[in-house]
PDB file of C-alpha atoms in Angstrom:
ATOM      1  CA  MET A   1     128.480 162.455  92.376  1.00 61.00           C
ATOM      2  CA  LYS A   2     130.194 165.766  91.679  1.00 76.00           C
ATOM      3  CA  LYS A   3     128.219 168.906  90.979  1.00 91.00           C
ATOM      4  CA  ILE A   4     128.302 170.452  87.498  1.00 91.00           C
ATOM      5  CA  THR A   5     130.414 173.327  88.804  1.00 93.00           C
ATOM      6  CA  GLU A   6     132.988 170.943  90.294  1.00 94.00           C
ATOM      7  CA  LEU A   7     133.167 168.839  87.121  1.00 93.00           C
ATOM      8  CA  THR A   8     133.597 171.971  85.033  1.00 95.00           C
ATOM      9  CA  ALA A   9     136.322 173.266  87.348  1.00 95.00           C
ATOM     10  CA  ASP A  10     138.184 169.948  87.044  1.00 95.00           C
ATOM     11  CA  LEU A  11     137.946 170.009  83.238  1.00 94.00           C
ATOM     12  CA  ALA A  12     138.856 173.689  82.995  1.00 96.00           C
ATOM     13  CA  ALA A  13     141.823 173.794  85.395  1.00 96.00           C
ATOM     14  CA  PRO A  14     144.547 172.534  83.008  1.00 96.00           C
ATOM     15  CA  ILE A  15     143.309 174.714  80.132  1.00 96.00           C
ATOM     16  CA  ILE A  16     143.180 177.789  82.351  1.00 97.00           C
ATOM     17  CA  ALA A  17     146.663 177.125  83.756  1.00 97.00           C
ATOM     18  CA  GLU A  18     148.108 176.722  80.229  1.00 95.00           C
ATOM     19  CA  ARG A  19     146.914 180.250  79.493  1.00 94.00           C
ATOM     20  CA  GLY A  20     148.598 181.636  82.630  1.00 96.00           C
ATOM     21  CA  CYS A  21     145.269 182.310  84.312  1.00 97.00           C
ATOM     22  CA  ALA A  22     143.671 181.072  87.525  1.00 95.00           C
ATOM     23  CA  LEU A  23     140.139 179.795  88.011  1.00 96.00           C
ATOM     24  CA  TRP A  24     138.219 182.208  90.226  1.00 95.00           C
ATOM     25  CA  ASP A  25     134.765 180.604  90.186  1.00 95.00           C
ATOM     26  CA  VAL A  26     132.312 178.465  88.224  1.00 95.00           C
ATOM     27  CA  GLU A  27     128.609 179.236  88.288  1.00 94.00           C
ATOM     28  CA  TYR A  28     125.730 177.249  86.819  1.00 95.00           C
ATOM     29  CA  VAL A  29     122.642 179.445  86.980  1.00 95.00           C
ATOM     30  CA  LYS A  30     119.227 179.813  85.386  1.00 95.00           C
ATOM     31  CA  GLU A  31     118.387 183.325  84.229  1.00 96.00           C
ATOM     32  CA  ALA A  32     115.304 184.343  82.260  1.00 94.00           C
ATOM     33  CA  GLY A  33     114.498 180.703  81.546  1.00 94.00           C
ATOM     34  CA  ALA A  34     117.937 179.821  80.154  1.00 95.00           C
ATOM     35  CA  TRP A  35     120.874 178.013  81.792  1.00 96.00           C
ATOM     36  CA  TYR A  36     124.342 179.605  81.887  1.00 97.00           C
ATOM     37  CA  LEU A  37     127.636 177.950  82.758  1.00 96.00           C
ATOM     38  CA  ARG A  38     130.027 180.755  83.715  1.00 97.00           C
ATOM     39  CA  VAL A  39     133.735 180.246  84.167  1.00 97.00           C
ATOM     40  CA  LEU A  40     135.344 183.265  85.828  1.00 97.00           C
ATOM     41  CA  LEU A  41     139.075 183.843  85.515  1.00 97.00           C
ATOM     42  CA  ASP A  42     141.786 185.791  87.291  1.00 95.00           C
ATOM     43  CA  LYS A  43     145.281 186.704  86.141  1.00 95.00           C
ATOM     44  CA  ASP A  44     148.018 189.041  87.332  1.00 92.00           C
ATOM     45  CA  GLY A  45     147.806 192.047  85.055  1.00 91.00           C
ATOM     46  CA  GLY A  46     144.229 191.195  84.102  1.00 92.00           C
ATOM     47  CA  VAL A  47     142.380 188.739  81.897  1.00 95.00           C
ATOM     48  CA  ASP A  48     142.029 189.778  78.255  1.00 95.00           C
ATOM     49  CA  ILE A  49     139.666 188.762  75.478  1.00 96.00           C
ATOM     50  CA  LEU A  50     142.265 186.464  73.917  1.00 96.00           C
ATOM     51  CA  ASP A  51     142.521 184.494  77.182  1.00 96.00           C
ATOM     52  CA  CYS A  52     138.737 184.170  77.330  1.00 97.00           C
ATOM     53  CA  GLU A  53     138.464 183.114  73.691  1.00 97.00           C
ATOM     54  CA  ALA A  54     141.199 180.455  73.879  1.00 96.00           C
ATOM     55  CA  ILE A  55     139.879 178.992  77.129  1.00 97.00           C
ATOM     56  CA  SER A  56     136.287 179.066  75.893  1.00 97.00           C
ATOM     57  CA  ARG A  57     137.106 177.202  72.675  1.00 96.00           C
ATOM     58  CA  ALA A  58     139.143 174.493  74.407  1.00 96.00           C
ATOM     59  CA  LEU A  59     136.696 174.100  77.294  1.00 96.00           C
ATOM     60  CA  SER A  60     133.695 173.945  74.972  1.00 96.00           C
ATOM     61  CA  ASP A  61     135.264 170.988  73.158  1.00 94.00           C
ATOM     62  CA  LEU A  62     135.996 169.212  76.454  1.00 93.00           C
ATOM     63  CA  LEU A  63     132.467 169.807  77.748  1.00 94.00           C
ATOM     64  CA  ASP A  64     131.000 168.469  74.485  1.00 92.00           C
ATOM     65  CA  GLU A  65     133.131 165.333  74.852  1.00 91.00           C
ATOM     66  CA  ALA A  66     132.465 164.762  78.575  1.00 88.00           C
ATOM     67  CA  ASP A  67     128.796 165.829  78.278  1.00 87.00           C
ATOM     68  CA  PRO A  68     128.237 166.427  82.027  1.00 85.00           C
ATOM     69  CA  ILE A  69     125.171 168.638  81.557  1.00 88.00           C
ATOM     70  CA  GLU A  70     121.767 167.476  80.383  1.00 87.00           C
ATOM     71  CA  GLY A  71     119.954 169.918  78.151  1.00 88.00           C
ATOM     72  CA  SER A  72     121.153 173.113  76.583  1.00 92.00           C
ATOM     73  CA  TYR A  73     123.133 175.895  78.232  1.00 95.00           C
ATOM     74  CA  THR A  74     125.323 178.832  77.274  1.00 96.00           C
ATOM     75  CA  LEU A  75     129.008 178.711  78.156  1.00 96.00           C
ATOM     76  CA  GLU A  76     130.453 182.063  79.187  1.00 97.00           C
ATOM     77  CA  VAL A  77     134.139 182.541  79.988  1.00 97.00           C
ATOM     78  CA  GLY A  78     135.203 185.901  81.380  1.00 96.00           C
ATOM     79  CA  SER A  79     137.151 187.848  83.945  1.00 96.00           C
ATOM     80  CA  ALA A  80     136.043 187.697  87.560  1.00 94.00           C
ATOM     81  CA  GLY A  81     136.136 191.493  87.345  1.00 93.00           C
ATOM     82  CA  ALA A  82     137.503 194.219  89.563  1.00 92.00           C
ATOM     83  CA  GLU A  83     134.424 194.081  91.800  1.00 95.00           C
ATOM     84  CA  ARG A  84     134.324 190.313  92.151  1.00 94.00           C
ATOM     85  CA  ALA A  85     132.431 188.461  94.860  1.00 95.00           C
ATOM     86  CA  LEU A  86     134.457 187.009  97.726  1.00 96.00           C
ATOM     87  CA  LYS A  87     133.180 183.525  98.548  1.00 92.00           C
ATOM     88  CA  ARG A  88     135.922 181.238  99.866  1.00 92.00           C
ATOM     89  CA  PRO A  89     138.166 181.716 102.924  1.00 94.00           C
ATOM     90  CA  GLY A  90     141.163 182.168 100.599  1.00 92.00           C
ATOM     91  CA  ASP A  91     139.375 185.031  98.804  1.00 94.00           C
ATOM     92  CA  PHE A  92     138.953 186.883 102.092  1.00 96.00           C
ATOM     93  CA  ALA A  93     142.572 186.227 103.116  1.00 95.00           C
ATOM     94  CA  LYS A  94     143.910 187.454  99.765  1.00 93.00           C
ATOM     95  CA  PHE A  95     141.954 190.711  99.890  1.00 96.00           C
ATOM     96  CA  MET A  96     142.228 191.547 103.607  1.00 97.00           C
ATOM     97  CA  GLY A  97     142.548 195.330 103.931  1.00 97.00           C
ATOM     98  CA  SER A  98     140.820 195.962 100.597  1.00 96.00           C
ATOM     99  CA  PRO A  99     137.702 198.075 100.005  1.00 97.00           C
ATOM    100  CA  VAL A 100     134.549 195.937  99.973  1.00 98.00           C
ATOM    101  CA  THR A 101     130.795 196.261  99.821  1.00 97.00           C
ATOM    102  CA  VAL A 102     128.638 194.036 102.027  1.00 97.00           C
ATOM    103  CA  LYS A 103     125.040 193.438 100.976  1.00 97.00           C
ATOM    104  CA  LEU A 104     122.583 192.084 103.535  1.00 97.00           C
ATOM    105  CA  TYR A 105     119.315 190.190 103.189  1.00 96.00           C
ATOM    106  CA  ARG A 106     117.555 192.474 105.697  1.00 95.00           C
ATOM    107  CA  ASN A 107     117.948 196.100 106.758  1.00 94.00           C
ATOM    108  CA  ARG A 108     120.437 196.910 109.477  1.00 93.00           C
ATOM    109  CA  ASP A 109     120.485 200.459 110.799  1.00 90.00           C
ATOM    110  CA  GLY A 110     118.040 201.362 108.009  1.00 93.00           C
ATOM    111  CA  ARG A 111     120.086 200.025 105.088  1.00 94.00           C
ATOM    112  CA  LYS A 112     121.121 196.813 103.360  1.00 96.00           C
ATOM    113  CA  GLU A 113     124.483 197.847 101.917  1.00 97.00           C
ATOM    114  CA  PHE A 114     127.691 198.846 103.704  1.00 97.00           C
ATOM    115  CA  ALA A 115     130.968 200.006 102.151  1.00 97.00           C
ATOM    116  CA  GLY A 116     134.220 199.771 104.071  1.00 97.00           C
ATOM    117  CA  ILE A 117     137.559 198.034 104.441  1.00 97.00           C
ATOM    118  CA  LEU A 118     137.737 194.263 104.938  1.00 98.00           C
ATOM    119  CA  ALA A 119     139.169 193.926 108.444  1.00 97.00           C
ATOM    120  CA  GLY A 120     138.506 190.290 109.326  1.00 97.00           C
ATOM    121  CA  TYR A 121     137.039 186.952 108.384  1.00 97.00           C
ATOM    122  CA  ASP A 122     136.300 184.070 110.736  1.00 96.00           C
ATOM    123  CA  GLU A 123     136.572 180.862 108.742  1.00 94.00           C
ATOM    124  CA  ALA A 124     134.823 178.817 111.442  1.00 94.00           C
ATOM    125  CA  THR A 125     131.671 180.957 111.541  1.00 95.00           C
ATOM    126  CA  GLY A 126     131.828 182.826 108.216  1.00 94.00           C
ATOM    127  CA  THR A 127     131.474 186.199 109.923  1.00 96.00           C
ATOM    128  CA  VAL A 128     132.979 189.177 108.136  1.00 97.00           C
ATOM    129  CA  THR A 129     134.380 192.251 109.881  1.00 97.00           C
ATOM    130  CA  VAL A 130     134.402 195.518 107.939  1.00 98.00           C
ATOM    131  CA  ARG A 131     135.731 198.879 109.052  1.00 97.00           C
ATOM    132  CA  VAL A 132     133.072 201.420 108.087  1.00 94.00           C
ATOM    133  CA  GLY A 133     134.499 204.845 108.822  1.00 91.00           C
ATOM    134  CA  GLU A 134     135.863 204.631 112.369  1.00 93.00           C
ATOM    135  CA  GLN A 135     133.579 201.743 113.344  1.00 94.00           C
ATOM    136  CA  GLU A 136     134.191 198.004 112.945  1.00 96.00           C
ATOM    137  CA  MET A 137     131.035 196.164 111.993  1.00 96.00           C
ATOM    138  CA  ILE A 138     130.573 192.394 112.175  1.00 97.00           C
ATOM    139  CA  PHE A 139     128.277 190.729 109.666  1.00 97.00           C
ATOM    140  CA  GLU A 140     127.002 187.224 110.371  1.00 96.00           C
ATOM    141  CA  LYS A 141     127.110 184.711 107.529  1.00 95.00           C
ATOM    142  CA  ALA A 142     123.345 184.061 107.713  1.00 95.00           C
ATOM    143  CA  ASP A 143     122.611 187.786 107.282  1.00 96.00           C
ATOM    144  CA  THR A 144     125.084 188.394 104.445  1.00 97.00           C
ATOM    145  CA  ALA A 145     123.871 188.074 100.862  1.00 97.00           C
ATOM    146  CA  LEU A 146     127.133 189.144  99.197  1.00 96.00           C
ATOM    147  CA  VAL A 147     130.600 190.487  99.911  1.00 97.00           C
ATOM    148  CA  ARG A 148     132.402 191.917  96.908  1.00 97.00           C
ATOM    149  CA  LEU A 149     135.462 194.003  96.217  1.00 97.00           C
ATOM    150  CA  ARG A 150     134.812 197.697  95.654  1.00 96.00           C
ATOM    151  CA  VAL A 151     136.772 199.919  93.302  1.00 93.00           C
ATOM    152  CA  GLU A 152     137.484 203.354  94.732  1.00 86.00           C
ATOM    153  CA  PHE A 153     138.132 206.276  92.427  1.00 82.00           C
ATOM    154  CA  SER A 154     140.245 209.132  93.735  1.00 73.00           C
TER     155      SER A 154
END
């Protein structure tokens, strides 16, 4: 049986493509006692509110018809954002050489957050290599809570 996120991705894909967008991620999370189904989009030139509105309306109708989720939830459709999380091997490949922030579960060298340039990703082990200043640091998958893009302002 497919997970809710996979079912939603399958339903959303044609609608998202029609709008000239790409599916970045689907999340189904409980926050403050309420369930949220988030569909995050990407698009060259950026996702705008009209994209989100059109996709949300069409997807809401499809989800009502397919009814893959028991109970109530809030559907949110939005941009993955400039500081989006990198999760899949393709995400890391696409943004190799980009500024990132790595957040760890436990302190390393007295801190849990490191900012640098994405220098490597090992698909087999999930390790991430980041150039922090002049030093390359390797972060093991088990130690890494989050890797996300970082916007630098000059």
